[in-house]
Amino acid sequence: MSANSLMTPPTVSLPDTAPPPPFGRELIRATDLTAFYGTFAAVKNVTIGFEANRVHALIGPSGCGKSTFLRTLNRMHEVVGGHVTGRVLLGRDDIYGPRVSLTNLRRRVGMVFQKPTPFPTMSIYQNVAAGLKVGARQSRPEIDAIVERALQQAGLWNEVKDRLRQSAVALSGGQQQRLCIARTIAPEPAVILLDEPTASLDPQGTQRIEELLFNLKKDFTIIIVTHNMQQAARVSDTTTFFYLGTMVETGATKQIFTAPTQERTEAYITGRFG
Amino acid sequence: MTAGEPAITEEPGAAVLQGRAVGDTVFKAALTIAVLAVPALLGFLVWELWVGSRLAIERYGFDFITGTTWDPVAEEFGALPLIVGTLTSAAVALVIAVPLSLGVAIYLTEFSPKWLRQPVAFVIELLAAIPSVVYGLWGIFVLIPVLKDHVFPFLRDTLGFLPLFQGPIYGNSMLAAGIILAIMVMPYIMSVSREVLMAVPASQREAALGLGATRWEAAWTAVVPYARSGIVGAVILGLGRALGETMAVTMLIGNRHEIAASLFAPGYTMAAVIANEFTEAASDIHYAALSYVALSLFVVTVIVNGLARILIWRVSRGQAGGGQGV
């Protein structure tokens, strides 16, 4: 992906809407967050807040720590043996607090991965309902309603409503990824983390997901890691630039892409490195 | 080569492009022979068994399979107790070994600390290297006394309402053979399931954990189902071993031609009767009957494995589970 095309205005469509009001309700905030793999700090002293009902993009070259940072927000970083120092507040709760249940946290902060990860032994319906089985038992009609709503929100309902019992792996890559989004939003999280969700999709599948984000931010707070700067420019309200594990700059997307204050940000978005 | 000169200097028409890869031809021929040798060997084996058991087949026909009397002196041969014994001992072995080995495999791939994984797997795989006669001796001197004095009485007291756990306790029994078989097939089932579970992509685990699953839920809802056809394959491998195992079973099962409801009673298996009687068979018809047993064992093994293949095929094909309810 050539970043130079950013400099030719017609190919880039920045959101037409005005930048979001600056004093929205902040939902999730990392304070002085450092994330380690063993003794290596992949993310260093990041302090940043994310407002509710916005799309927040995290950009930066490979290995800059943006994905690691994302994974600290629902403690998936720990799954691969990492640990953190610093704090992450979700509302008023410290997600690294002593009595936090990882199950409850991850149901509040859902995650969609780079490659679509439907459960191959489950049907489409079972996949969407997979996250519901944990916790309170719902009745069948309730689950039906939740599955339909999640698939509607993920823009997949019309394509799969007649074959909910079929295997999820029969879907195309783009559909599988929207299925994973449906599965993530079914338990009604507050925040959705997307880790390069379109990296393995074709342009059409990518476009469907990008359109989806506009609708989803009405109900959810979205944080998306992308290595595609046009995508960040198209879908996000705020953009944060990571480089070598540190957060270089964060701000309204329009400002980051038109008037970055840091030299390294400008160099990156104009394609001079990375 | 100097610049500007054509690379090919031979005259037009010289056979520079022709040639034969002789090595390839030889290699291919050798491999083809090796590949054909396997089914040929199988065919030869079946034919040999068939010829060896002709006498018994002509004399007893299918009554051999359904008959229950085994009397070499009266030249009366019925193999049903042997067939039942083989299937029962293998079934007992699987009932014990499958949950155990699957549990160990899941623990080692999903839960155990990293430093523990290799040593435990190594020790379990080492069990596969012990000769079966050693298992038999260990069974006679260690396992049977323990079973007879402690385990069997306990089972009779607690599960005695089931016909399986009633009757006198001898020690040598179907259950003792099943337990030794379970120990013998465990390494196979465990190490194959472990390989299969390790091959499940990390993304499946992460997807489940990301939905708020506990590690246990992630293992059970995402990892194990993903690996299930491989796990069935592991079980079949164990089953094949349990059906054919001879020495340790012969030493522990009690060698009695009888179909008993109780697992405490002695029994017999097809493999065991061949091992016991072949060297001392006195008459041609006795030899033929033993060959017929071998042929039956072969057929039983083929049928059981065939059914198991169908099971794998259905498991891996019906991924979404059709009408299976959520």
Coordinates of C-alpha atoms in Angstrom, one line a residue:
Chain A
M1 CA 0.0 0.0 0.0
S2 CA 1.6 3.2 -1.1
A3 CA 1.2 6.0 1.3
N4 CA 2.1 8.5 -1.4
S5 CA -1.4 8.4 -2.7
L6 CA -2.4 10.3 0.4
M7 CA -0.8 13.4 -1.1
T8 CA -3.1 13.3 -4.1
P9 CA -6.4 14.6 -2.6
P10 CA -9.0 12.8 -4.8
T11 CA -8.1 9.3 -3.6
V12 CA -8.5 10.2 0.1
S13 CA -11.9 10.9 1.6
L14 CA -11.6 12.4 5.0
P15 CA -14.8 12.3 6.9
D16 CA -17.0 15.2 5.8
T17 CA -18.4 15.6 9.2
A18 CA -16.9 18.1 11.6
P19 CA -14.4 16.7 14.1
P20 CA -16.2 15.3 17.2
P21 CA -16.9 17.7 20.0
P22 CA -13.8 17.7 22.1
F23 CA -15.4 17.0 25.5
G24 CA -17.3 13.8 24.9
R25 CA -17.6 11.2 27.6
E26 CA -14.3 9.4 28.0
L27 CA -15.0 5.6 28.3
I28 CA -11.6 4.0 28.5
R29 CA -8.2 5.5 29.6
A30 CA -4.8 4.1 29.8
T31 CA -2.4 5.8 32.2
D32 CA 1.4 5.5 32.0
L33 CA 0.9 2.0 30.5
T34 CA 3.9 -0.1 29.7
A35 CA 3.5 -3.5 28.2
F36 CA 6.2 -6.2 28.4
Y37 CA 7.1 -9.4 26.7
G38 CA 9.4 -10.8 29.3
T39 CA 11.8 -7.9 29.9
F40 CA 11.2 -6.2 26.5
A41 CA 8.8 -3.2 26.7
A42 CA 6.8 -3.3 23.5
V43 CA 4.7 -0.3 24.6
K44 CA 6.2 2.4 26.7
N45 CA 4.5 4.8 29.1
V46 CA 1.4 5.4 27.0
T47 CA -1.3 7.7 28.4
I48 CA -4.4 8.2 26.3
G49 CA -8.2 8.4 26.6
F50 CA -10.8 7.2 24.2
E51 CA -14.2 8.8 24.0
A52 CA -17.4 6.8 23.9
N53 CA -19.2 6.2 20.5
R54 CA -16.2 7.2 18.4
V55 CA -14.0 5.2 16.1
H56 CA -10.4 5.5 17.2
A57 CA -7.6 4.4 14.9
L58 CA -4.2 3.3 16.0
I59 CA -1.6 3.5 13.3
G60 CA 2.1 3.0 12.9
P61 CA 4.7 0.8 11.2
S62 CA 4.9 -2.9 12.0
G63 CA 6.3 -3.6 15.4
C64 CA 5.4 -0.2 16.7
G65 CA 3.4 -1.6 19.6
K66 CA -0.1 -0.7 18.4
S67 CA -1.4 -4.2 18.4
T68 CA 0.2 -4.9 21.8
F69 CA -1.4 -1.8 23.2
L70 CA -4.8 -2.8 21.8
R71 CA -4.4 -6.2 23.5
T72 CA -3.7 -4.6 26.9
L73 CA -7.1 -3.0 26.8
N74 CA -8.9 -6.3 27.4
R75 CA -5.9 -8.1 28.9
M76 CA -5.4 -10.4 25.9
H77 CA -1.8 -9.4 26.2
E78 CA -1.5 -11.8 29.1
V79 CA -2.6 -14.7 27.1
V80 CA 0.7 -14.7 25.3
G81 CA 2.6 -14.4 28.6
G82 CA 3.0 -10.6 28.7
H83 CA 2.5 -8.3 31.6
V84 CA 1.9 -4.6 32.1
T85 CA 2.6 -1.7 34.4
G86 CA 0.4 1.3 34.7
R87 CA -3.4 1.5 34.7
V88 CA -6.3 1.1 32.3
L89 CA -9.6 2.5 33.5
L90 CA -12.9 1.4 31.9
G91 CA -15.4 3.9 33.2
R92 CA -14.3 4.0 36.8
D93 CA -13.0 0.4 37.0
D94 CA -9.3 -0.4 36.9
I95 CA -9.2 -3.4 34.6
Y96 CA -6.0 -4.5 36.2
G97 CA -7.5 -4.3 39.6
P98 CA -7.2 -7.1 42.1
R99 CA -10.7 -8.7 41.8
V100 CA -11.3 -8.2 38.1
S101 CA -12.9 -11.2 36.3
L102 CA -11.3 -11.7 32.9
T103 CA -14.6 -13.1 31.7
N104 CA -16.6 -10.1 32.6
L105 CA -13.9 -7.7 31.3
R106 CA -13.8 -9.4 27.9
R107 CA -17.5 -9.4 27.7
R108 CA -17.4 -5.6 28.2
V109 CA -14.4 -5.1 25.9
G110 CA -14.8 -7.5 22.9
M111 CA -12.2 -8.2 20.3
V112 CA -12.1 -9.0 16.6
F113 CA -8.8 -10.4 15.2
Q114 CA -6.8 -10.0 12.0
K115 CA -7.9 -13.3 10.5
P116 CA -11.5 -14.3 10.7
T117 CA -11.8 -16.9 13.4
P118 CA -15.2 -18.6 13.2
F119 CA -15.4 -21.8 15.2
P120 CA -15.4 -24.4 12.4
T121 CA -17.4 -27.0 14.2
M122 CA -20.2 -24.7 15.0
S123 CA -23.0 -23.4 12.8
I124 CA -23.5 -19.7 12.0
Y125 CA -26.1 -19.5 14.7
Q126 CA -23.9 -21.3 17.2
N127 CA -21.0 -19.0 16.4
V128 CA -22.9 -15.9 17.2
A129 CA -24.3 -17.4 20.3
A130 CA -20.9 -18.7 21.4
G131 CA -20.2 -15.8 23.7
L132 CA -23.6 -15.9 25.3
K133 CA -23.3 -19.3 26.8
V134 CA -21.0 -18.0 29.4
G135 CA -22.8 -16.3 32.3
A136 CA -26.5 -16.1 32.7
R137 CA -28.6 -18.7 30.8
Q138 CA -31.0 -17.2 28.4
S139 CA -34.1 -18.8 27.0
R140 CA -34.2 -20.0 23.4
P141 CA -36.3 -17.1 22.1
E142 CA -34.1 -14.6 23.9
I143 CA -31.0 -16.1 22.2
D144 CA -32.8 -16.2 18.9
A145 CA -33.5 -12.5 19.3
I146 CA -29.9 -11.7 20.3
V147 CA -28.4 -13.6 17.4
E148 CA -30.7 -11.9 14.9
R149 CA -29.9 -8.5 16.3
A150 CA -26.2 -9.1 16.3
L151 CA -26.2 -10.3 12.8
Q152 CA -28.3 -7.3 11.7
Q153 CA -25.8 -5.0 13.4
A154 CA -23.0 -6.8 11.7
G155 CA -24.8 -6.4 8.3
L156 CA -24.9 -10.1 7.8
W157 CA -28.4 -11.0 8.6
N158 CA -29.9 -10.8 5.1
E159 CA -27.1 -13.0 3.7
V160 CA -27.4 -15.8 6.3
K161 CA -30.9 -15.7 7.7
D162 CA -31.9 -18.8 5.6
R163 CA -28.9 -20.8 6.5
L164 CA -28.2 -20.2 10.2
R165 CA -27.7 -23.9 10.7
Q166 CA -25.0 -24.2 8.2
S167 CA -21.3 -24.4 8.9
A168 CA -19.7 -21.0 9.5
V169 CA -16.7 -22.0 7.3
A170 CA -18.9 -22.0 4.2
L171 CA -19.0 -18.2 4.3
S172 CA -16.6 -16.0 2.4
G173 CA -13.7 -14.4 4.2
G174 CA -15.5 -11.1 4.4
Q175 CA -18.7 -12.7 5.7
Q176 CA -16.7 -14.7 8.2
Q177 CA -15.2 -11.5 9.5
R178 CA -18.6 -9.9 9.9
L179 CA -19.7 -13.1 11.6
C180 CA -16.9 -12.6 14.1
I181 CA -18.0 -9.0 14.6
A182 CA -21.6 -10.3 15.2
R183 CA -20.2 -12.8 17.7
T184 CA -18.2 -10.1 19.4
I185 CA -21.2 -7.7 19.7
A186 CA -23.8 -10.3 20.7
P187 CA -22.9 -10.1 24.5
E188 CA -23.3 -6.3 24.1
P189 CA -19.8 -5.1 25.0
A190 CA -19.1 -1.4 25.6
V191 CA -15.9 -1.4 23.6
I192 CA -14.9 -3.3 20.5
L193 CA -11.2 -3.7 19.7
L194 CA -10.4 -4.5 16.1
D195 CA -6.9 -5.7 15.3
E196 CA -6.4 -5.1 11.6
P197 CA -9.8 -6.6 10.8
T198 CA -9.5 -6.1 7.1
A199 CA -5.9 -7.2 6.6
S200 CA -6.9 -10.6 5.1
L201 CA -9.9 -9.3 3.1
D202 CA -10.5 -8.3 -0.5
P203 CA -11.4 -4.6 -1.2
Q204 CA -15.1 -5.4 -1.3
G205 CA -15.0 -7.2 2.1
T206 CA -12.9 -4.3 3.4
Q207 CA -15.4 -1.7 2.3
R208 CA -18.3 -3.6 3.9
I209 CA -16.4 -3.6 7.2
E210 CA -15.5 0.1 7.0
E211 CA -19.2 1.0 6.3
L212 CA -20.2 -1.1 9.2
L213 CA -18.0 0.8 11.6
F214 CA -19.9 4.0 10.9
N215 CA -23.1 2.3 12.1
L216 CA -21.5 0.4 15.0
K217 CA -20.2 3.5 16.7
K218 CA -23.7 4.5 17.5
D219 CA -23.8 1.6 20.0
F220 CA -20.2 0.9 20.7
T221 CA -16.9 2.5 21.2
I222 CA -14.5 1.3 18.6
I223 CA -10.7 1.1 18.7
I224 CA -9.2 -0.2 15.5
V225 CA -5.6 -1.0 14.7
T226 CA -4.8 -0.6 11.0
H227 CA -1.6 -0.4 8.9
N228 CA -3.7 1.1 6.2
M229 CA -3.6 4.9 6.6
Q230 CA -6.4 5.5 4.1
Q231 CA -8.5 3.3 6.1
A232 CA -7.7 5.2 9.3
A233 CA -8.5 8.4 7.4
R234 CA -11.8 7.0 6.1
V235 CA -13.2 5.4 9.2
S236 CA -11.9 7.1 12.3
D237 CA -12.7 10.1 14.4
T238 CA -9.4 10.2 16.2
T239 CA -6.1 8.8 15.1
T240 CA -3.1 7.9 17.3
F241 CA 0.3 7.3 15.9
F242 CA 2.6 4.8 17.5
Y243 CA 6.3 4.5 16.8
L244 CA 8.9 2.2 18.5
G245 CA 6.5 1.5 21.4
T246 CA 5.8 5.1 22.2
M247 CA 2.7 7.1 21.4
V248 CA 4.0 9.9 19.2
E249 CA 0.8 11.8 18.7
T250 CA -3.0 11.6 19.1
G251 CA -5.7 13.8 17.9
A252 CA -8.7 14.3 15.6
T253 CA -8.2 12.3 12.5
K254 CA -8.5 15.3 10.3
Q255 CA -5.8 17.2 12.2
I256 CA -3.4 14.2 12.3
F257 CA -3.7 13.8 8.5
T258 CA -3.7 17.5 7.6
A259 CA -1.7 19.2 10.3
P260 CA 0.3 16.8 12.4
T261 CA 2.3 18.5 15.1
Q262 CA 5.1 16.0 15.3
E263 CA 7.6 15.6 12.6
R264 CA 7.7 11.8 12.8
T265 CA 3.9 11.7 12.3
E266 CA 4.2 13.8 9.2
A267 CA 7.0 11.7 7.9
Y268 CA 5.0 8.5 8.4
I269 CA 1.7 9.7 6.9
T270 CA 3.4 11.1 3.9
G271 CA 5.2 7.8 3.4
R272 CA 8.7 8.9 4.1
F273 CA 9.2 5.8 6.3
G274 CA 7.4 2.8 7.6
Chain B
M1 CA 31.0 -16.8 -21.2
T2 CA 31.9 -13.5 -22.8
A3 CA 29.3 -10.9 -23.2
G4 CA 27.6 -10.6 -26.6
E5 CA 28.2 -14.2 -27.5
P6 CA 25.2 -16.5 -27.7
A7 CA 25.0 -18.9 -24.8
I8 CA 24.4 -22.0 -26.9
T9 CA 27.2 -22.7 -29.3
E10 CA 26.2 -26.1 -30.6
E11 CA 25.0 -26.4 -34.1
P12 CA 21.3 -26.2 -34.7
G13 CA 19.7 -29.6 -34.4
A14 CA 22.2 -30.8 -31.8
A15 CA 20.3 -32.6 -29.0
V16 CA 21.1 -30.2 -26.3
L17 CA 17.6 -30.3 -24.8
Q18 CA 17.2 -34.0 -24.9
G19 CA 18.0 -36.4 -22.1
R20 CA 16.5 -38.6 -19.6
A21 CA 16.5 -38.4 -15.8
V22 CA 17.5 -42.0 -15.2
G23 CA 17.6 -41.4 -11.5
D24 CA 13.9 -40.4 -11.5
T25 CA 12.8 -43.4 -13.4
V26 CA 14.6 -45.8 -11.1
F27 CA 13.4 -44.0 -8.0
K28 CA 9.8 -44.1 -9.3
A29 CA 10.0 -47.8 -10.2
A30 CA 11.4 -48.6 -6.8
L31 CA 8.7 -46.7 -4.9
T32 CA 6.0 -48.2 -7.1
I33 CA 7.1 -51.7 -6.2
A34 CA 7.3 -50.8 -2.5
V35 CA 3.7 -49.3 -2.7
L36 CA 2.3 -52.4 -4.5
A37 CA 4.0 -54.7 -2.0
V38 CA 1.8 -53.6 0.8
P39 CA -1.6 -54.6 -0.6
A40 CA 0.1 -57.7 -2.1
L41 CA 1.3 -58.7 1.3
L42 CA -2.1 -58.1 2.8
G43 CA -3.7 -60.2 0.0
F44 CA -1.2 -63.0 0.6
L45 CA -1.9 -62.9 4.3
V46 CA -5.6 -63.3 3.9
W47 CA -5.2 -66.0 1.3
E48 CA -2.8 -67.9 3.6
L49 CA -5.3 -67.6 6.5
W50 CA -8.0 -68.8 4.2
V51 CA -6.1 -71.8 3.1
G52 CA -5.0 -72.6 6.6
S53 CA -8.6 -72.5 7.9
R54 CA -10.3 -74.2 4.9
L55 CA -10.8 -77.5 6.8
A56 CA -12.5 -75.7 9.7
I57 CA -14.5 -73.4 7.4
E58 CA -15.8 -76.4 5.5
R59 CA -16.7 -78.3 8.7
Y60 CA -18.2 -75.6 10.8
G61 CA -19.1 -72.7 8.5
F62 CA -20.7 -69.8 10.3
D63 CA -21.5 -72.0 13.3
F64 CA -17.9 -71.4 14.2
I65 CA -18.7 -67.7 14.8
T66 CA -21.8 -68.4 16.9
G67 CA -20.7 -71.5 18.7
T68 CA -19.6 -71.2 22.4
T69 CA -18.0 -74.6 23.0
W70 CA -14.2 -75.0 22.5
D71 CA -13.2 -78.6 22.9
P72 CA -10.2 -79.8 20.9
V73 CA -10.5 -83.4 22.1
A74 CA -14.1 -83.7 20.9
E75 CA -13.1 -81.5 17.9
E76 CA -15.8 -79.1 18.7
F77 CA -14.9 -75.4 18.0
G78 CA -16.9 -72.3 18.6
A79 CA -15.3 -68.9 18.7
L80 CA -18.0 -66.6 20.1
P81 CA -16.5 -66.3 23.6
L82 CA -13.2 -65.3 22.0
I83 CA -14.8 -62.7 19.8
V84 CA -16.8 -61.3 22.7
G85 CA -13.7 -61.4 24.9
T86 CA -11.6 -59.5 22.3
L87 CA -14.3 -56.8 21.9
T88 CA -15.0 -56.6 25.6
S89 CA -11.4 -56.2 26.7
A90 CA -10.8 -53.6 24.0
A91 CA -13.9 -51.7 25.1
V92 CA -13.0 -51.8 28.7
A93 CA -9.5 -50.5 27.8
L94 CA -10.9 -47.6 25.8
V95 CA -13.5 -46.7 28.5
I96 CA -10.6 -46.3 30.9
A97 CA -7.9 -45.0 28.6
V98 CA -9.8 -42.4 26.5
P99 CA -10.8 -40.0 29.2
L100 CA -7.5 -40.4 30.9
S101 CA -5.3 -39.8 27.9
L102 CA -7.5 -37.1 26.6
G103 CA -7.4 -35.4 30.0
V104 CA -3.7 -35.6 30.1
A105 CA -3.4 -34.3 26.5
I106 CA -5.7 -31.3 27.2
Y107 CA -3.9 -30.6 30.4
L108 CA -0.5 -30.7 28.8
T109 CA -1.4 -28.4 25.8
E110 CA -3.7 -26.0 27.6
F111 CA -3.0 -25.8 31.3
S112 CA 0.3 -27.2 32.4
P113 CA 3.3 -25.0 33.1
K114 CA 5.7 -25.0 30.1
W115 CA 8.5 -26.8 31.9
L116 CA 6.2 -29.7 32.8
R117 CA 5.0 -30.5 29.2
Q118 CA 8.0 -32.2 27.7
P119 CA 8.9 -34.4 30.7
V120 CA 5.4 -35.7 31.2
A121 CA 4.8 -36.3 27.5
F122 CA 8.2 -38.1 27.4
V123 CA 7.4 -40.4 30.3
I124 CA 4.0 -41.3 28.9
E125 CA 5.5 -42.1 25.5
L126 CA 8.1 -44.2 27.2
L127 CA 5.2 -46.5 28.3
A128 CA 4.9 -47.5 24.7
A129 CA 8.4 -48.8 24.6
I130 CA 7.9 -51.4 27.4
P131 CA 7.6 -54.9 26.0
S132 CA 4.1 -56.4 26.5
V133 CA 5.4 -59.5 28.3
V134 CA 6.8 -57.1 30.9
Y135 CA 3.4 -55.6 31.3
G136 CA 2.1 -59.1 31.7
L137 CA 4.5 -59.9 34.5
W138 CA 3.9 -56.6 36.2
G139 CA 0.2 -57.4 35.9
I140 CA 0.6 -60.8 37.5
F141 CA 2.9 -59.7 40.4
V142 CA 1.7 -56.1 41.1
L143 CA -1.6 -55.2 39.4
I144 CA -3.6 -58.4 40.1
P145 CA -2.9 -58.6 43.8
V146 CA -3.9 -54.9 44.2
L147 CA -7.0 -55.4 42.1
K148 CA -8.0 -58.5 43.9
D149 CA -7.6 -57.3 47.4
H150 CA -8.7 -53.7 47.1
V151 CA -10.1 -52.4 43.8
F152 CA -12.4 -55.3 42.9
P153 CA -14.0 -55.6 46.3
F154 CA -14.5 -51.9 46.3
L155 CA -16.2 -52.0 42.9
R156 CA -18.4 -54.9 44.0
D157 CA -19.5 -52.9 47.1
T158 CA -20.2 -49.7 45.3
L159 CA -21.3 -50.7 41.8
G160 CA -22.4 -54.3 42.7
F161 CA -26.0 -53.5 41.5
L162 CA -24.6 -53.7 37.9
P163 CA -24.2 -57.3 36.6
L164 CA -20.8 -56.1 35.4
F165 CA -19.5 -56.0 38.9
Q166 CA -21.0 -59.1 40.5
G167 CA -19.8 -62.6 41.2
P168 CA -16.7 -64.2 42.7
I169 CA -13.3 -62.4 42.4
Y170 CA -10.5 -64.5 41.1
G171 CA -8.0 -61.8 40.1
N172 CA -7.3 -62.9 36.6
S173 CA -10.3 -61.5 34.7
M174 CA -11.6 -59.5 31.8
L175 CA -11.3 -56.4 33.9
A176 CA -7.7 -57.0 34.8
A177 CA -6.9 -57.5 31.1
G178 CA -8.9 -54.4 30.2
I179 CA -7.0 -52.3 32.7
I180 CA -3.6 -53.5 31.5
L181 CA -4.7 -52.8 27.9
A182 CA -5.8 -49.4 29.0
I183 CA -2.3 -48.7 30.3
M184 CA -0.8 -50.0 27.1
V185 CA -2.9 -48.0 24.7
M186 CA -2.8 -44.8 26.7
P187 CA 0.6 -43.5 25.3
Y188 CA -0.7 -43.9 21.8
I189 CA -4.0 -42.0 22.4
M190 CA -2.3 -39.4 24.6
S191 CA 0.6 -38.6 22.3
V192 CA -1.5 -38.4 19.1
S193 CA -4.2 -36.3 20.7
R194 CA -1.5 -34.0 22.1
E195 CA 0.0 -33.5 18.7
V196 CA -3.5 -32.8 17.3
L197 CA -4.4 -30.4 20.0
M198 CA -1.1 -28.6 19.6
A199 CA -1.8 -28.1 15.9
V200 CA -5.0 -26.1 16.7
P201 CA -4.3 -22.6 15.6
A202 CA -3.7 -20.1 18.5
S203 CA -6.3 -17.9 16.9
Q204 CA -9.1 -20.3 17.9
R205 CA -8.0 -20.2 21.5
E206 CA -7.7 -16.4 21.4
A207 CA -11.1 -16.0 19.8
A208 CA -12.7 -18.0 22.6
L209 CA -10.7 -16.2 25.3
G210 CA -11.6 -12.8 23.7
L211 CA -15.3 -13.7 24.1
G212 CA -14.8 -14.0 27.8
A213 CA -14.3 -17.8 27.9
T214 CA -12.3 -19.2 30.8
R215 CA -9.3 -21.3 29.8
W216 CA -11.4 -24.4 30.5
E217 CA -14.2 -23.1 28.3
A218 CA -11.8 -22.2 25.6
A219 CA -10.3 -25.6 25.6
W220 CA -13.6 -27.4 25.6
T221 CA -15.6 -25.2 23.2
A222 CA -12.9 -24.1 20.7
V223 CA -9.8 -26.3 20.9
V224 CA -11.2 -29.8 21.4
P225 CA -14.0 -29.5 18.8
Y226 CA -11.5 -28.2 16.3
A227 CA -9.3 -31.2 16.9
R228 CA -12.1 -33.8 17.2
S229 CA -11.5 -35.8 14.0
G230 CA -7.8 -36.1 14.9
I231 CA -8.8 -37.2 18.4
V232 CA -11.1 -39.9 17.0
G233 CA -8.2 -41.0 14.9
A234 CA -6.0 -41.3 18.0
V235 CA -8.7 -43.4 19.7
I236 CA -8.9 -45.7 16.7
L237 CA -5.1 -46.2 16.8
G238 CA -5.5 -47.2 20.5
L239 CA -8.4 -49.5 19.6
G240 CA -6.4 -51.3 16.9
R241 CA -3.7 -51.9 19.4
A242 CA -6.2 -53.1 22.1
L243 CA -7.8 -55.6 19.7
G244 CA -4.6 -57.2 18.6
E245 CA -2.6 -57.2 21.9
T246 CA -1.7 -60.7 22.8
M247 CA 0.9 -61.4 25.5
A248 CA -0.1 -59.2 28.4
V249 CA -3.8 -60.1 27.9
T250 CA -3.0 -63.8 27.7
M251 CA -1.2 -63.5 31.0
L252 CA -4.0 -61.7 32.8
I253 CA -7.4 -62.6 31.3
G254 CA -7.7 -66.0 32.8
N255 CA -8.1 -67.9 29.6
R256 CA -11.5 -69.4 30.1
H257 CA -13.9 -70.1 27.1
E258 CA -16.9 -68.6 28.5
I259 CA -19.1 -65.5 28.1
A260 CA -19.7 -64.1 31.5
A261 CA -21.7 -61.0 32.4
S262 CA -19.3 -60.0 35.1
L263 CA -16.0 -58.3 34.3
F264 CA -14.6 -60.1 37.4
A265 CA -14.9 -63.4 35.6
P266 CA -12.1 -64.8 33.5
G267 CA -12.4 -64.7 29.7
Y268 CA -10.4 -65.3 26.6
T269 CA -9.5 -63.4 23.5
M270 CA -8.8 -64.5 19.9
A271 CA -5.2 -63.5 20.1
A272 CA -4.7 -65.2 23.4
V273 CA -6.1 -68.5 22.2
I274 CA -3.8 -68.6 19.2
A275 CA -0.8 -67.8 21.3
N276 CA -1.7 -70.5 23.9
E277 CA -2.7 -73.3 21.7
F278 CA -0.9 -73.1 18.4
T279 CA 2.3 -74.7 19.5
E280 CA 0.4 -77.6 21.2
A281 CA -2.3 -78.2 18.7
A282 CA -2.6 -82.0 18.1
S283 CA -4.8 -82.3 15.1
D284 CA -5.2 -80.8 11.7
I285 CA -8.7 -79.6 12.6
H286 CA -7.3 -77.9 15.7
Y287 CA -4.8 -76.0 13.5
A288 CA -7.5 -75.1 11.1
A289 CA -9.7 -73.9 13.8
L290 CA -6.9 -71.7 15.2
S291 CA -6.3 -70.3 11.7
Y292 CA -10.1 -69.7 11.4
V293 CA -9.8 -67.7 14.7
A294 CA -7.0 -65.7 13.2
L295 CA -9.1 -65.0 10.1
S296 CA -12.0 -64.0 12.3
L297 CA -9.7 -61.6 14.3
F298 CA -8.6 -60.1 11.0
V299 CA -12.2 -59.6 9.9
V300 CA -13.2 -58.2 13.2
T301 CA -10.3 -55.7 13.1
V302 CA -11.2 -54.7 9.6
I303 CA -14.8 -54.2 10.5
V304 CA -14.1 -52.2 13.6
N305 CA -11.5 -50.0 11.8
G306 CA -13.9 -49.5 8.9
L307 CA -16.7 -48.3 11.3
A308 CA -14.2 -46.1 13.0
R309 CA -13.1 -44.6 9.6
I310 CA -16.8 -43.9 8.8
L311 CA -17.0 -42.2 12.2
I312 CA -14.0 -39.9 11.4
W313 CA -15.4 -39.1 8.0
R314 CA -18.8 -38.2 9.5
V315 CA -17.2 -36.2 12.3
S316 CA -15.0 -34.1 9.9
R317 CA -17.7 -33.7 7.3
G318 CA -20.7 -32.8 9.5
Q319 CA -18.8 -29.9 11.0
A320 CA -21.8 -27.7 11.8
G321 CA -23.6 -30.6 13.3
G322 CA -26.8 -30.2 11.2
G323 CA -29.8 -30.2 13.4
Q324 CA -27.8 -30.3 16.6
G325 CA -29.4 -27.8 18.9
V326 CA -27.7 -24.9 20.5

